[in-house]
XYZ file of C-alpha atoms in Angstrom:
189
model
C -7.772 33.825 50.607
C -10.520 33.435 48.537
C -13.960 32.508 50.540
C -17.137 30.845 48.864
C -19.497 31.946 51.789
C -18.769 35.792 50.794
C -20.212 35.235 47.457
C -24.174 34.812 46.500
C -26.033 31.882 45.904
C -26.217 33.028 42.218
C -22.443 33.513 41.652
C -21.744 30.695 43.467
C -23.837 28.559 40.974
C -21.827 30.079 38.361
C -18.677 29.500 39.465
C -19.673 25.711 40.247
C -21.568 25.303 36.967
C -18.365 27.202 35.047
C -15.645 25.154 36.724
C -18.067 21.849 35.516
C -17.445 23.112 31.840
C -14.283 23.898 31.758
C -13.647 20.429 33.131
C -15.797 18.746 30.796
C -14.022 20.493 27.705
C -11.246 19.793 29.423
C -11.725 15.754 28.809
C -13.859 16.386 25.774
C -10.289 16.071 23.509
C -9.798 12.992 25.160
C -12.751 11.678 25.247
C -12.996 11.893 20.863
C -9.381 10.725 20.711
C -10.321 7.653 22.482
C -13.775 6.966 20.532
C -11.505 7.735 17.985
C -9.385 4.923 18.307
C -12.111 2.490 19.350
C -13.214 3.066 15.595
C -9.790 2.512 14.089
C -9.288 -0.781 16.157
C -13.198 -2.192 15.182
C -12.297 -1.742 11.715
C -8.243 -2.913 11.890
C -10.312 -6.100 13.398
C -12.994 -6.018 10.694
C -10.254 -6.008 7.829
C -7.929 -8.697 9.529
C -10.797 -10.998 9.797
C -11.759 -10.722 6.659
C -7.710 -11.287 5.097
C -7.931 -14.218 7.564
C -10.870 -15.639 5.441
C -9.503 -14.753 2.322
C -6.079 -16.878 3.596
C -8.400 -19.446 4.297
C -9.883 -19.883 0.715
C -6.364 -19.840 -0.507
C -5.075 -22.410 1.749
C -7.955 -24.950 0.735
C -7.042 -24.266 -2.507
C -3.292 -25.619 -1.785
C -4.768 -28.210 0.053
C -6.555 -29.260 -2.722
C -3.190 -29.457 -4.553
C -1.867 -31.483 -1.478
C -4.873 -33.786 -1.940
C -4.408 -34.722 -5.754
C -7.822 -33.065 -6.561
C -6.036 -30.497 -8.492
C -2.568 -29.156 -10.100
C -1.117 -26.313 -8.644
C -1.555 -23.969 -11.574
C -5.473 -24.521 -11.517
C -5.043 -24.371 -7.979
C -3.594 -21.024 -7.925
C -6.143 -19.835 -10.656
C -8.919 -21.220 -8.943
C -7.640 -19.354 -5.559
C -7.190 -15.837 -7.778
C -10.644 -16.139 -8.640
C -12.331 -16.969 -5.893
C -10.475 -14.175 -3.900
C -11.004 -11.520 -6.887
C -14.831 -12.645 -5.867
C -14.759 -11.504 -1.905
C -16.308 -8.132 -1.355
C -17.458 -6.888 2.235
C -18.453 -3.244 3.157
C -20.148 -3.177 -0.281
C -16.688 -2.516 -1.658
C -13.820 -3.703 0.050
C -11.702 -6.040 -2.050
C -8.984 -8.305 -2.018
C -5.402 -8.189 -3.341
C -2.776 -10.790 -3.771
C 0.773 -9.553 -4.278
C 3.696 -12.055 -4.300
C 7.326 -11.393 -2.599
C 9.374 -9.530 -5.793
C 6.427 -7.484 -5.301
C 4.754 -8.503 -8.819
C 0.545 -8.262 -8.830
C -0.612 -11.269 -8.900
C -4.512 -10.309 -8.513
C -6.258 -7.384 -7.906
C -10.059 -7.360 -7.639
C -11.158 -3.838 -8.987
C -7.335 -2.757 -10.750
C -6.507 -5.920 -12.901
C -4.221 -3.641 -14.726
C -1.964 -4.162 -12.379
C -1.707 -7.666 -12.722
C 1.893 -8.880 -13.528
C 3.371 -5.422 -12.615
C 6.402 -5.214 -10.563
C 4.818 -3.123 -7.739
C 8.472 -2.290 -5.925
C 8.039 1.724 -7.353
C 4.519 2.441 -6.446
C 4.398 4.909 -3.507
C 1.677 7.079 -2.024
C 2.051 10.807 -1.598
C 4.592 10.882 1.265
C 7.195 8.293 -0.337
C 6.045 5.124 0.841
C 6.458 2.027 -1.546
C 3.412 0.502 -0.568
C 4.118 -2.955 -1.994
C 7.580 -3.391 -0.849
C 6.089 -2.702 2.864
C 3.276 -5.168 2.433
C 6.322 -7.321 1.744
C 8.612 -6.420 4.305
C 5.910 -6.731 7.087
C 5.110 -10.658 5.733
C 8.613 -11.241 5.595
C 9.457 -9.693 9.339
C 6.386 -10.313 11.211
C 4.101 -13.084 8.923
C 1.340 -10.575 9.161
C 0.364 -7.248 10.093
C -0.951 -3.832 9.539
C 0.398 -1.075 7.044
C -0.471 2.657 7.067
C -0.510 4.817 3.498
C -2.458 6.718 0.947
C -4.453 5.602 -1.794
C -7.172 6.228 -3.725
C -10.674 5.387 -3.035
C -12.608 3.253 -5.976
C -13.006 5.675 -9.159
C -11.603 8.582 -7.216
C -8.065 9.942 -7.872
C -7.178 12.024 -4.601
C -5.169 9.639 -2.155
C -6.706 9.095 1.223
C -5.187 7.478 4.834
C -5.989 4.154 4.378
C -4.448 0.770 6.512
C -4.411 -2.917 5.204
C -3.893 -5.972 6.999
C -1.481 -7.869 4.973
C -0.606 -11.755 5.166
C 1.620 -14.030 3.758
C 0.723 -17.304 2.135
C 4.307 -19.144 2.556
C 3.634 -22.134 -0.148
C 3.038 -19.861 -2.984
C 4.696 -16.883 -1.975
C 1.787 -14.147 -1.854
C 0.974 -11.946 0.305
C -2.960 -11.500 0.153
C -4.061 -8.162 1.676
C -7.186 -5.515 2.179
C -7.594 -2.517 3.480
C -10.219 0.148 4.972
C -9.957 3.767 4.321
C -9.711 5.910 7.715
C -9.845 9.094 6.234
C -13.834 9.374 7.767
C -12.925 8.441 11.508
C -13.554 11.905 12.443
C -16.638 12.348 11.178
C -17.596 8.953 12.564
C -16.714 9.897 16.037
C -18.477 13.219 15.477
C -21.712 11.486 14.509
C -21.278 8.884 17.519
């Protein structure tokens, strides 16, 4: 049997100060996994929030409609706009796909506009659009995972969006935060 009192003061130290650090990279991996997904779940928040808003505009818009202020095609163009607008993070953006999925607005590719979207997929296979779509049509509202492209880059990246549907018109407005810099966050926390 092993016996502490046989050993020096030094190596005892050691062996106490040893087993401390092995412990302590023991939790170390679970300690950045966790601070890890803090980060994710501040910025799933931070983008949901800020779809919320965006469904807000939109549904003043129809309001506006409901009130006789408006028609709804100048509604809807008036709703396009003012969502194609809405930037946070210095250059997060807004998208509003409706449920075929056809682009309806998109604030930094308006080439898109009027595209059937039902063939785009990232890297792995995902059609990103039809997704978007299904989660609106099962759940309302909710998050999607994929790769895409950062602004004026090419490469795709792990990005998620918070998607949500807009019932009276059919859309499904959405944005998204790239997640492909969580560990370096974490790193620098």
């Amino acid at each position: 049997m092993f016996n502490l009192r046989r050993l020096g003061v030094a190596r005892r130290l050691m062996l106490i100060t040893g087993s401390a650090l092995i412990g302590l990279a023991m939790l170390l991996p679970a300690l950045l996994w966790s601070e890890r997904e803090l980060l994710l779940s501040e910025r799933e928040a931070s983008v949901r929030q800020t779809v919320e808003v965006a469904h807000g505009l939109v549904a003043h818009f129809h309001a506006e409609v409901a009130a006789g202020h408006m028609d709804d095609a100048q509604a809807r163009k008036a709703a396009q706009a003012a969502v194609r607008k809405l930037r946070y993070s210095d250059s997060e953006y807004f998208w509003i796909n409706d449920m075929g999925p056809r682009m309806v607005m998109h604030a930094i590719k308006p080439e898109l506009e009027g595209k059937d979207l039902g063939d785009i997929r990232d890297p792995n296979g995902k059609r990103l659009f039809v997704a978007f779509v299904d989660q609106v049509k099962s759940e309302g509202a909710g998050f999607v995972s994929y790769l895409w492209p950062k602004p004026g880059e090419k490469a795709p990246v792990p990005k998620v969006s918070y998607v949500k549907g807009f019932a009276p018109w059919g859309w499904v407005i959405g944005s998204g935060v790239y997640v492909d810099n969580l560990n370096a966050a974490v790193w620098r926390r």
